[in-house]
Amino acid sequence: MFNYSRNRATGFRPPQKNNMEAPKTSDIIIIAGNSHPELANLIAKRLGVSIGQCAIYHRSNRETMFQIGDSVRGKDIFIIQTGTKDVNNNIMEMLIMAYALKTSSANSIVGVIPYLPYSKQCKMRKRGAVVTKLVAQMMVKSGMNHIITMDLHQKEIQGFFDCPVDNLRASPFLLQYVQESIPDYRNAVIVARNPGSAKKATSYAERLRLGIAVIHGEQKESDADEVDGRYSPPTVPRSRTMDAGVGVPIHIAKEKPPINVVGDVGGRIAIMVDDMIDDVQSFVAAAEVLKERGAYKIYALATHGLLSSDAPRLIEDSPIDEVVVTNTIPHELQKMQCHKIKTVDISILLAEAIRRIHNKESMSYLFRNVTLED
């Protein structure tokens, strides 16, 4: 884990020891699901409290069972659960825990969800569904009346919840890693892996006083040719008085140009930034192009390290020198398979958010010098 003391780029200073005292009352209870017990222990240790007595397990028929060991009547409960590869069990555990606490007369139930499951399905795709909204509504219905999360895939996801949402940012910690762990970072350039990441890359570049480059073009096989029914023939005979096809132009299919780098990366350190690293094939393809353009060292920074499938092997064999992610998602097994993966500890930020909410203090300090583009 990396030790954080200050951040020269953003002015964000993690709370000092005297600011991280235990809550003023004993009404706070930390409940941890099975998704990330290590992070829950780190948060509880920083708050000076112990994990609440409870048991969550699966019966032989795979039904989830939850039992509370202590009385929670009138208490403030913080459920720590994140999204992992076992995402569906993570969600059901979280919903069952929240509902059990609600029916046990808890005063408030706050979901501490560093990585929100299904957050990538936040837009209507073809004949699909906006699954993120469904998950958000289920969380609220189960009893959660406040959500703490980090670096949502899209900021607009906060509107899916009928309760307050604090979307914390990991950028101060990642920026500090760049300053203190990348030698000669002044000779670096921040790279947007695609035009959609340009705003985030610009925000990082402005904080570090560095230049920016944007990768444009096809990085993976396009799904534009998939048959989704938009041009399927009508199921009823056409009307004799109207032809819907007359005068209605057909949309021209998109065709991305070959991958290209807009900006100079020759003889520089290339630092790619994004909100999550899941399927790393696009990162590897971008790194290969950056290497061809003359970048002598390549980093990939992201908040959430899902690192699915054979991501560790692909990273190990790629031109990427380091992949830096936070511990919002457990990835110890991936680190054992790939020495290039580095972890940044953000438990101090989540612990301070819990402390401030419990003590009814302002959260604005945690968002100081943080923009929507982060």
Tab-separated table of C-alpha atoms in Angstrom:
chain	number	residue	atom	x	y	z
A	1	MET	CA	0.000	0.000	0.000
A	2	PHE	CA	1.105	3.540	-0.663
A	3	ASN	CA	1.527	6.019	2.197
A	4	TYR	CA	-0.224	9.351	1.631
A	5	SER	CA	0.552	12.492	3.580
A	6	ARG	CA	-0.157	15.437	1.264
A	7	ASN	CA	-1.032	16.371	-2.270
A	8	ARG	CA	0.793	19.303	-3.817
A	9	ALA	CA	-1.193	19.233	-7.071
A	10	THR	CA	-4.755	19.597	-5.783
A	11	GLY	CA	-4.511	21.070	-2.333
A	12	PHE	CA	-6.380	18.004	-0.992
A	13	ARG	CA	-4.814	17.062	2.328
A	14	PRO	CA	-6.017	13.794	3.833
A	15	PRO	CA	-7.240	14.276	7.408
A	16	GLN	CA	-4.518	14.299	10.033
A	17	LYS	CA	-4.565	11.990	12.975
A	18	ASN	CA	-6.332	14.460	15.267
A	19	ASN	CA	-9.143	14.780	12.691
A	20	MET	CA	-9.677	11.040	12.486
A	21	GLU	CA	-10.740	10.458	16.066
A	22	ALA	CA	-13.457	7.956	16.798
A	23	PRO	CA	-17.014	9.240	16.376
A	24	LYS	CA	-18.422	11.212	19.297
A	25	THR	CA	-21.052	8.565	20.039
A	26	SER	CA	-21.197	4.806	19.939
A	27	ASP	CA	-24.265	4.785	17.708
A	28	ILE	CA	-22.220	4.042	14.573
A	29	ILE	CA	-22.007	0.433	13.418
A	30	ILE	CA	-19.968	-0.847	10.470
A	31	ILE	CA	-21.462	-3.866	8.720
A	32	ALA	CA	-19.264	-5.609	6.147
A	33	GLY	CA	-20.435	-7.847	3.334
A	34	ASN	CA	-18.349	-10.604	1.806
A	35	SER	CA	-17.164	-8.582	-1.185
A	36	HIS	CA	-14.191	-6.729	0.341
A	37	PRO	CA	-13.508	-7.499	4.036
A	38	GLU	CA	-9.974	-6.061	3.828
A	39	LEU	CA	-11.266	-2.604	2.920
A	40	ALA	CA	-13.929	-2.791	5.633
A	41	ASN	CA	-11.270	-3.589	8.236
A	42	LEU	CA	-9.116	-0.673	7.088
A	43	ILE	CA	-12.056	1.735	7.341
A	44	ALA	CA	-13.095	0.451	10.762
A	45	LYS	CA	-9.524	0.717	12.036
A	46	ARG	CA	-9.261	4.342	10.890
A	47	LEU	CA	-12.570	5.150	12.586
A	48	GLY	CA	-11.557	3.424	15.790
A	49	VAL	CA	-14.558	1.094	15.780
A	50	SER	CA	-14.985	-2.628	15.306
A	51	ILE	CA	-16.968	-4.450	12.636
A	52	GLY	CA	-20.525	-5.147	13.762
A	53	GLN	CA	-21.434	-8.669	14.809
A	54	CYS	CA	-23.302	-10.308	11.959
A	55	ALA	CA	-23.234	-13.389	9.771
A	56	ILE	CA	-23.918	-13.537	6.057
A	57	TYR	CA	-23.693	-16.850	4.277
A	58	HIS	CA	-25.300	-19.039	1.619
A	59	ARG	CA	-27.483	-22.041	2.239
A	60	SER	CA	-27.120	-25.253	0.273
A	61	ASN	CA	-29.658	-23.985	-2.274
A	62	ARG	CA	-27.566	-20.788	-2.716
A	63	GLU	CA	-30.053	-18.539	-0.907
A	64	THR	CA	-28.379	-15.718	0.988
A	65	MET	CA	-28.860	-15.638	4.767
A	66	PHE	CA	-28.120	-12.681	7.040
A	67	GLN	CA	-28.223	-12.567	10.823
A	68	ILE	CA	-27.508	-9.567	13.056
A	69	GLY	CA	-25.662	-10.323	16.277
A	70	ASP	CA	-26.361	-7.076	18.172
A	71	SER	CA	-29.267	-4.695	18.517
A	72	VAL	CA	-29.280	-1.959	15.863
A	73	ARG	CA	-32.369	-0.079	17.064
A	74	GLY	CA	-31.768	3.656	16.725
A	75	LYS	CA	-28.225	3.176	15.425
A	76	ASP	CA	-26.496	4.610	12.330
A	77	ILE	CA	-25.499	1.675	10.132
A	78	PHE	CA	-22.888	1.801	7.378
A	79	ILE	CA	-22.921	-1.176	5.021
A	80	ILE	CA	-19.597	-1.649	3.225
A	81	GLN	CA	-20.065	-3.629	0.029
A	82	THR	CA	-18.514	-3.229	-3.409
A	83	GLY	CA	-18.919	-4.811	-6.821
A	84	THR	CA	-16.622	-7.728	-7.684
A	85	LYS	CA	-16.641	-10.595	-10.164
A	86	ASP	CA	-19.390	-12.191	-8.060
A	87	VAL	CA	-21.527	-9.139	-8.736
A	88	ASN	CA	-24.990	-10.684	-8.449
A	89	ASN	CA	-24.278	-12.183	-5.036
A	90	ASN	CA	-22.772	-8.852	-3.970
A	91	ILE	CA	-26.008	-7.064	-4.842
A	92	MET	CA	-28.283	-9.597	-3.143
A	93	GLU	CA	-26.159	-9.566	0.006
A	94	MET	CA	-26.350	-5.778	0.105
A	95	LEU	CA	-30.122	-5.668	-0.413
A	96	ILE	CA	-30.819	-8.366	2.177
A	97	MET	CA	-28.544	-6.680	4.730
A	98	ALA	CA	-30.223	-3.303	4.200
A	99	TYR	CA	-33.736	-4.757	4.443
A	100	ALA	CA	-32.888	-6.731	7.590
A	101	LEU	CA	-31.472	-3.589	9.228
A	102	LYS	CA	-34.499	-1.542	8.146
A	103	THR	CA	-36.927	-4.001	9.693
A	104	SER	CA	-34.773	-4.045	12.851
A	105	SER	CA	-35.487	-0.323	13.384
A	106	ALA	CA	-32.070	1.091	12.509
A	107	ASN	CA	-32.033	4.898	12.592
A	108	SER	CA	-30.253	5.288	9.231
A	109	ILE	CA	-28.715	2.912	6.708
A	110	VAL	CA	-25.875	4.242	4.565
A	111	GLY	CA	-24.526	2.136	1.728
A	112	VAL	CA	-20.760	2.534	1.305
A	113	ILE	CA	-20.317	1.175	-2.223
A	114	PRO	CA	-16.861	2.127	-3.580
A	115	TYR	CA	-17.632	0.550	-6.965
A	116	LEU	CA	-21.309	0.603	-7.899
A	117	PRO	CA	-22.275	-2.694	-9.587
A	118	TYR	CA	-23.755	-2.479	-13.098
A	119	SER	CA	-22.674	1.156	-13.388
A	120	LYS	CA	-21.547	0.572	-16.988
A	121	GLN	CA	-25.124	-0.232	-18.015
A	122	CYS	CA	-26.356	3.316	-17.383
A	123	LYS	CA	-27.582	4.071	-20.920
A	124	MET	CA	-30.203	2.545	-23.165
A	125	ARG	CA	-28.530	0.166	-25.613
A	126	LYS	CA	-30.564	-1.244	-28.477
A	127	ARG	CA	-33.390	-3.275	-26.937
A	128	GLY	CA	-31.762	-3.538	-23.547
A	129	ALA	CA	-32.444	-1.811	-20.238
A	130	VAL	CA	-30.893	0.845	-18.032
A	131	VAL	CA	-29.854	-1.680	-15.398
A	132	THR	CA	-28.087	0.909	-13.227
A	133	LYS	CA	-31.411	2.602	-12.495
A	134	LEU	CA	-32.964	-0.730	-11.545
A	135	VAL	CA	-30.122	-1.435	-9.109
A	136	ALA	CA	-30.389	2.088	-7.666
A	137	GLN	CA	-34.132	1.757	-7.095
A	138	MET	CA	-33.698	-1.632	-5.430
A	139	MET	CA	-31.126	-0.170	-3.037
A	140	VAL	CA	-33.481	2.627	-2.021
A	141	LYS	CA	-36.470	0.268	-1.641
A	142	SER	CA	-34.419	-2.092	0.524
A	143	GLY	CA	-33.940	0.659	3.115
A	144	MET	CA	-30.815	2.628	2.209
A	145	ASN	CA	-31.293	6.353	2.751
A	146	HIS	CA	-27.810	7.540	1.783
A	147	ILE	CA	-25.142	6.271	-0.613
A	148	ILE	CA	-21.382	6.817	-0.542
A	149	THR	CA	-19.631	5.743	-3.717
A	150	MET	CA	-16.552	6.658	-5.708
A	151	ASP	CA	-15.957	7.755	-9.312
A	152	LEU	CA	-19.234	6.724	-10.889
A	153	HIS	CA	-18.933	5.664	-14.515
A	154	GLN	CA	-21.247	8.554	-15.400
A	155	LYS	CA	-21.975	11.401	-12.969
A	156	GLU	CA	-25.632	11.411	-14.034
A	157	ILE	CA	-26.121	8.052	-12.280
A	158	GLN	CA	-26.705	10.018	-9.073
A	159	GLY	CA	-30.092	10.994	-10.494
A	160	PHE	CA	-31.227	7.352	-10.460
A	161	PHE	CA	-31.293	7.348	-6.648
A	162	ASP	CA	-34.156	8.758	-4.581
A	163	CYS	CA	-31.729	9.500	-1.758
A	164	PRO	CA	-28.559	11.584	-1.304
A	165	VAL	CA	-25.465	10.287	-3.124
A	166	ASP	CA	-21.908	11.375	-2.315
A	167	ASN	CA	-19.733	10.562	-5.322
A	168	LEU	CA	-16.196	10.766	-3.920
A	169	ARG	CA	-13.138	11.155	-6.160
A	170	ALA	CA	-9.881	9.201	-6.126
A	171	SER	CA	-8.038	11.710	-8.325
A	172	PRO	CA	-6.112	13.365	-5.430
A	173	PHE	CA	-4.593	10.016	-4.472
A	174	LEU	CA	-3.725	9.086	-8.053
A	175	LEU	CA	-2.216	12.512	-8.685
A	176	GLN	CA	-0.104	12.168	-5.570
A	177	TYR	CA	1.087	8.767	-6.751
A	178	VAL	CA	2.234	10.373	-9.998
A	179	GLN	CA	4.115	13.083	-8.127
A	180	GLU	CA	5.832	10.850	-5.619
A	181	SER	CA	6.285	7.514	-7.420
A	182	ILE	CA	6.945	8.328	-11.080
A	183	PRO	CA	10.492	9.639	-11.549
A	184	ASP	CA	10.754	12.623	-13.861
A	185	TYR	CA	6.969	12.940	-14.137
A	186	ARG	CA	7.509	16.498	-15.410
A	187	ASN	CA	8.497	14.885	-18.706
A	188	ALA	CA	5.138	13.101	-18.912
A	189	VAL	CA	2.043	13.653	-21.022
A	190	ILE	CA	-1.477	12.719	-19.906
A	191	VAL	CA	-3.176	10.491	-22.479
A	192	ALA	CA	-6.916	10.138	-23.055
A	193	ARG	CA	-7.487	6.584	-24.269
A	194	ASN	CA	-10.430	7.791	-26.343
A	195	PRO	CA	-12.090	11.170	-27.015
A	196	GLY	CA	-14.646	10.428	-24.290
A	197	SER	CA	-11.872	10.478	-21.668
A	198	ALA	CA	-10.483	13.824	-22.833
A	199	LYS	CA	-12.169	15.822	-20.048
A	200	LYS	CA	-10.729	13.611	-17.326
A	201	ALA	CA	-7.285	13.701	-18.950
A	202	THR	CA	-7.478	17.496	-19.238
A	203	SER	CA	-8.318	17.800	-15.545
A	204	TYR	CA	-5.319	15.639	-14.595
A	205	ALA	CA	-3.034	17.540	-16.974
A	206	GLU	CA	-4.055	20.920	-15.538
A	207	ARG	CA	-3.392	19.762	-11.985
A	208	LEU	CA	0.047	18.412	-12.866
A	209	ARG	CA	0.886	21.224	-15.335
A	210	LEU	CA	1.457	18.720	-18.123
A	211	GLY	CA	0.465	18.358	-21.764
A	212	ILE	CA	-2.277	16.142	-23.126
A	213	ALA	CA	-2.624	13.660	-25.986
A	214	VAL	CA	-5.760	11.929	-27.277
A	215	ILE	CA	-5.980	8.516	-28.935
A	216	HIS	CA	-8.548	8.393	-31.704
A	217	GLY	CA	-9.601	5.489	-33.865
A	218	GLU	CA	-10.610	1.873	-33.678
A	219	GLN	CA	-9.113	-0.022	-30.738
A	220	LYS	CA	-11.332	-3.092	-30.809
A	221	GLU	CA	-13.796	-4.800	-33.087
A	222	SER	CA	-16.829	-2.629	-33.668
A	223	ASP	CA	-20.301	-3.890	-32.874
A	224	ALA	CA	-21.917	-1.465	-35.313
A	225	ASP	CA	-22.837	-4.273	-37.698
A	226	GLU	CA	-24.716	-6.288	-35.100
A	227	VAL	CA	-28.336	-6.923	-36.020
A	228	ASP	CA	-30.460	-5.179	-33.391
A	229	GLY	CA	-33.783	-4.982	-35.193
A	230	ARG	CA	-33.750	-1.313	-36.044
A	231	TYR	CA	-34.048	-2.090	-39.743
A	232	SER	CA	-36.125	-5.243	-39.463
A	233	PRO	CA	-39.116	-5.499	-41.871
A	234	PRO	CA	-42.534	-4.495	-40.545
A	235	THR	CA	-44.714	-7.240	-39.116
A	236	VAL	CA	-47.876	-5.931	-40.782
A	237	PRO	CA	-48.536	-5.118	-44.432
A	238	ARG	CA	-47.669	-1.574	-45.442
A	239	SER	CA	-50.421	0.992	-45.572
A	240	ARG	CA	-51.712	1.888	-49.026
A	241	THR	CA	-51.818	5.584	-48.163
A	242	MET	CA	-48.388	6.060	-46.538
A	243	ASP	CA	-44.928	4.662	-47.127
A	244	ALA	CA	-42.729	5.244	-44.079
A	245	GLY	CA	-39.598	4.629	-46.098
A	246	VAL	CA	-40.192	7.494	-48.489
A	247	GLY	CA	-38.185	10.599	-47.652
A	248	VAL	CA	-36.677	9.149	-44.459
A	249	PRO	CA	-32.898	8.916	-44.883
A	250	ILE	CA	-31.129	5.861	-43.570
A	251	HIS	CA	-28.461	6.593	-40.984
A	252	ILE	CA	-24.960	6.160	-42.330
A	253	ALA	CA	-23.032	3.563	-40.359
A	254	LYS	CA	-20.106	4.821	-38.309
A	255	GLU	CA	-16.653	3.734	-39.337
A	256	LYS	CA	-13.762	4.690	-37.110
A	257	PRO	CA	-10.419	5.506	-38.720
A	258	PRO	CA	-7.266	3.559	-37.865
A	259	ILE	CA	-5.979	4.219	-34.378
A	260	ASN	CA	-3.942	7.410	-34.151
A	261	VAL	CA	-2.446	9.679	-31.491
A	262	VAL	CA	-3.325	13.374	-31.501
A	263	GLY	CA	-0.422	15.002	-29.693
A	264	ASP	CA	3.302	14.481	-29.228
A	265	VAL	CA	4.405	11.584	-27.022
A	266	GLY	CA	7.860	11.041	-28.499
A	267	GLY	CA	10.525	10.744	-25.814
A	268	ARG	CA	7.905	11.268	-23.077
A	269	ILE	CA	6.276	9.299	-20.289
A	270	ALA	CA	2.703	8.449	-21.296
A	271	ILE	CA	0.123	8.298	-18.494
A	272	MET	CA	-3.281	6.955	-19.535
A	273	VAL	CA	-6.163	7.857	-17.195
A	274	ASP	CA	-9.644	6.381	-16.957
A	275	ASP	CA	-12.296	5.607	-14.345
A	276	MET	CA	-11.933	1.821	-14.541
A	277	ILE	CA	-9.791	-0.914	-16.066
A	278	ASP	CA	-11.828	-3.983	-16.919
A	279	ASP	CA	-11.133	-5.495	-20.326
A	280	VAL	CA	-7.536	-4.404	-20.894
A	281	GLN	CA	-7.326	-5.159	-24.615
A	282	SER	CA	-8.067	-1.554	-25.535
A	283	PHE	CA	-5.435	-0.347	-23.051
A	284	VAL	CA	-2.875	-2.737	-24.520
A	285	ALA	CA	-3.695	-1.603	-28.068
A	286	ALA	CA	-3.326	2.021	-27.014
A	287	ALA	CA	-0.031	1.273	-25.260
A	288	GLU	CA	1.354	-0.382	-28.392
A	289	VAL	CA	0.525	2.695	-30.446
A	290	LEU	CA	2.073	4.987	-27.823
A	291	LYS	CA	5.213	2.842	-27.874
A	292	GLU	CA	5.379	3.118	-31.655
A	293	ARG	CA	5.048	6.901	-31.369
A	294	GLY	CA	8.121	7.066	-29.127
A	295	ALA	CA	6.820	6.963	-25.538
A	296	TYR	CA	9.576	5.365	-23.454
A	297	LYS	CA	7.435	4.566	-20.412
A	298	ILE	CA	3.697	3.922	-20.189
A	299	TYR	CA	1.433	4.035	-17.137
A	300	ALA	CA	-2.292	3.324	-16.790
A	301	LEU	CA	-4.166	4.994	-13.910
A	302	ALA	CA	-7.737	4.173	-12.895
A	303	THR	CA	-9.937	4.175	-9.817
A	304	HIS	CA	-11.525	0.752	-10.216
A	305	GLY	CA	-9.400	-2.237	-11.136
A	306	LEU	CA	-11.852	-4.921	-12.235
A	307	LEU	CA	-9.123	-6.629	-14.302
A	308	SER	CA	-11.471	-9.295	-15.633
A	309	SER	CA	-10.672	-12.489	-17.501
A	310	ASP	CA	-6.981	-12.838	-18.472
A	311	ALA	CA	-6.189	-9.165	-17.836
A	312	PRO	CA	-3.108	-9.869	-15.655
A	313	ARG	CA	-1.464	-11.935	-18.407
A	314	LEU	CA	-2.237	-9.347	-21.079
A	315	ILE	CA	-0.804	-6.578	-18.919
A	316	GLU	CA	2.306	-8.616	-18.157
A	317	ASP	CA	2.983	-9.172	-21.862
A	318	SER	CA	2.124	-5.592	-22.915
A	319	PRO	CA	4.291	-2.450	-23.221
A	320	ILE	CA	2.529	-1.025	-20.142
A	321	ASP	CA	5.060	-0.502	-17.342
A	322	GLU	CA	2.609	-0.020	-14.468
A	323	VAL	CA	-1.125	-0.237	-13.874
A	324	VAL	CA	-2.121	1.858	-10.846
A	325	VAL	CA	-5.564	1.276	-9.327
A	326	THR	CA	-7.170	1.906	-5.948
A	327	ASN	CA	-8.455	-0.721	-3.554
A	328	THR	CA	-12.145	-0.068	-4.242
A	329	ILE	CA	-12.211	-3.607	-5.651
A	330	PRO	CA	-10.139	-6.535	-4.297
A	331	HIS	CA	-7.479	-7.612	-6.782
A	332	GLU	CA	-4.896	-9.496	-4.748
A	333	LEU	CA	-5.084	-12.554	-7.006
A	334	GLN	CA	-4.438	-10.400	-10.067
A	335	LYS	CA	-1.425	-8.824	-8.366
A	336	MET	CA	0.023	-12.264	-7.743
A	337	GLN	CA	-0.207	-12.969	-11.473
A	338	CYS	CA	1.176	-9.611	-12.617
A	339	HIS	CA	3.866	-7.600	-10.837
A	340	LYS	CA	2.977	-4.454	-12.814
A	341	ILE	CA	-0.256	-3.857	-10.862
A	342	LYS	CA	0.130	-1.321	-8.035
A	343	THR	CA	-2.478	-0.442	-5.392
A	344	VAL	CA	-3.377	2.922	-3.872
A	345	ASP	CA	-5.211	2.870	-0.528
A	346	ILE	CA	-8.276	5.151	-0.420
A	347	SER	CA	-9.744	3.864	2.871
A	348	ILE	CA	-8.887	7.142	4.618
A	349	LEU	CA	-11.245	9.030	2.277
A	350	LEU	CA	-14.138	6.628	2.846
A	351	ALA	CA	-13.534	6.666	6.606
A	352	GLU	CA	-13.588	10.465	6.705
A	353	ALA	CA	-16.814	10.524	4.662
A	354	ILE	CA	-18.436	8.116	7.135
A	355	ARG	CA	-17.258	10.189	10.093
A	356	ARG	CA	-18.580	13.434	8.634
A	357	ILE	CA	-21.978	11.981	7.727
A	358	HIS	CA	-22.369	10.391	11.147
A	359	ASN	CA	-21.448	13.639	12.929
A	360	LYS	CA	-23.612	15.673	10.519
A	361	GLU	CA	-20.630	17.677	9.267
A	362	SER	CA	-20.203	19.244	5.847
A	363	MET	CA	-18.855	17.064	3.053
A	364	SER	CA	-17.539	20.013	1.044
A	365	TYR	CA	-14.003	19.557	2.382
A	366	LEU	CA	-13.744	16.219	0.578
A	367	PHE	CA	-14.665	17.883	-2.724
A	368	ARG	CA	-12.325	20.862	-2.447
A	369	ASN	CA	-10.636	21.601	-5.786
A	370	VAL	CA	-12.457	18.617	-7.319
A	371	THR	CA	-14.291	19.190	-10.586
A	372	LEU	CA	-16.985	17.252	-12.419
A	373	GLU	CA	-14.379	16.178	-14.969
A	374	ASP	CA	-12.379	14.190	-12.393
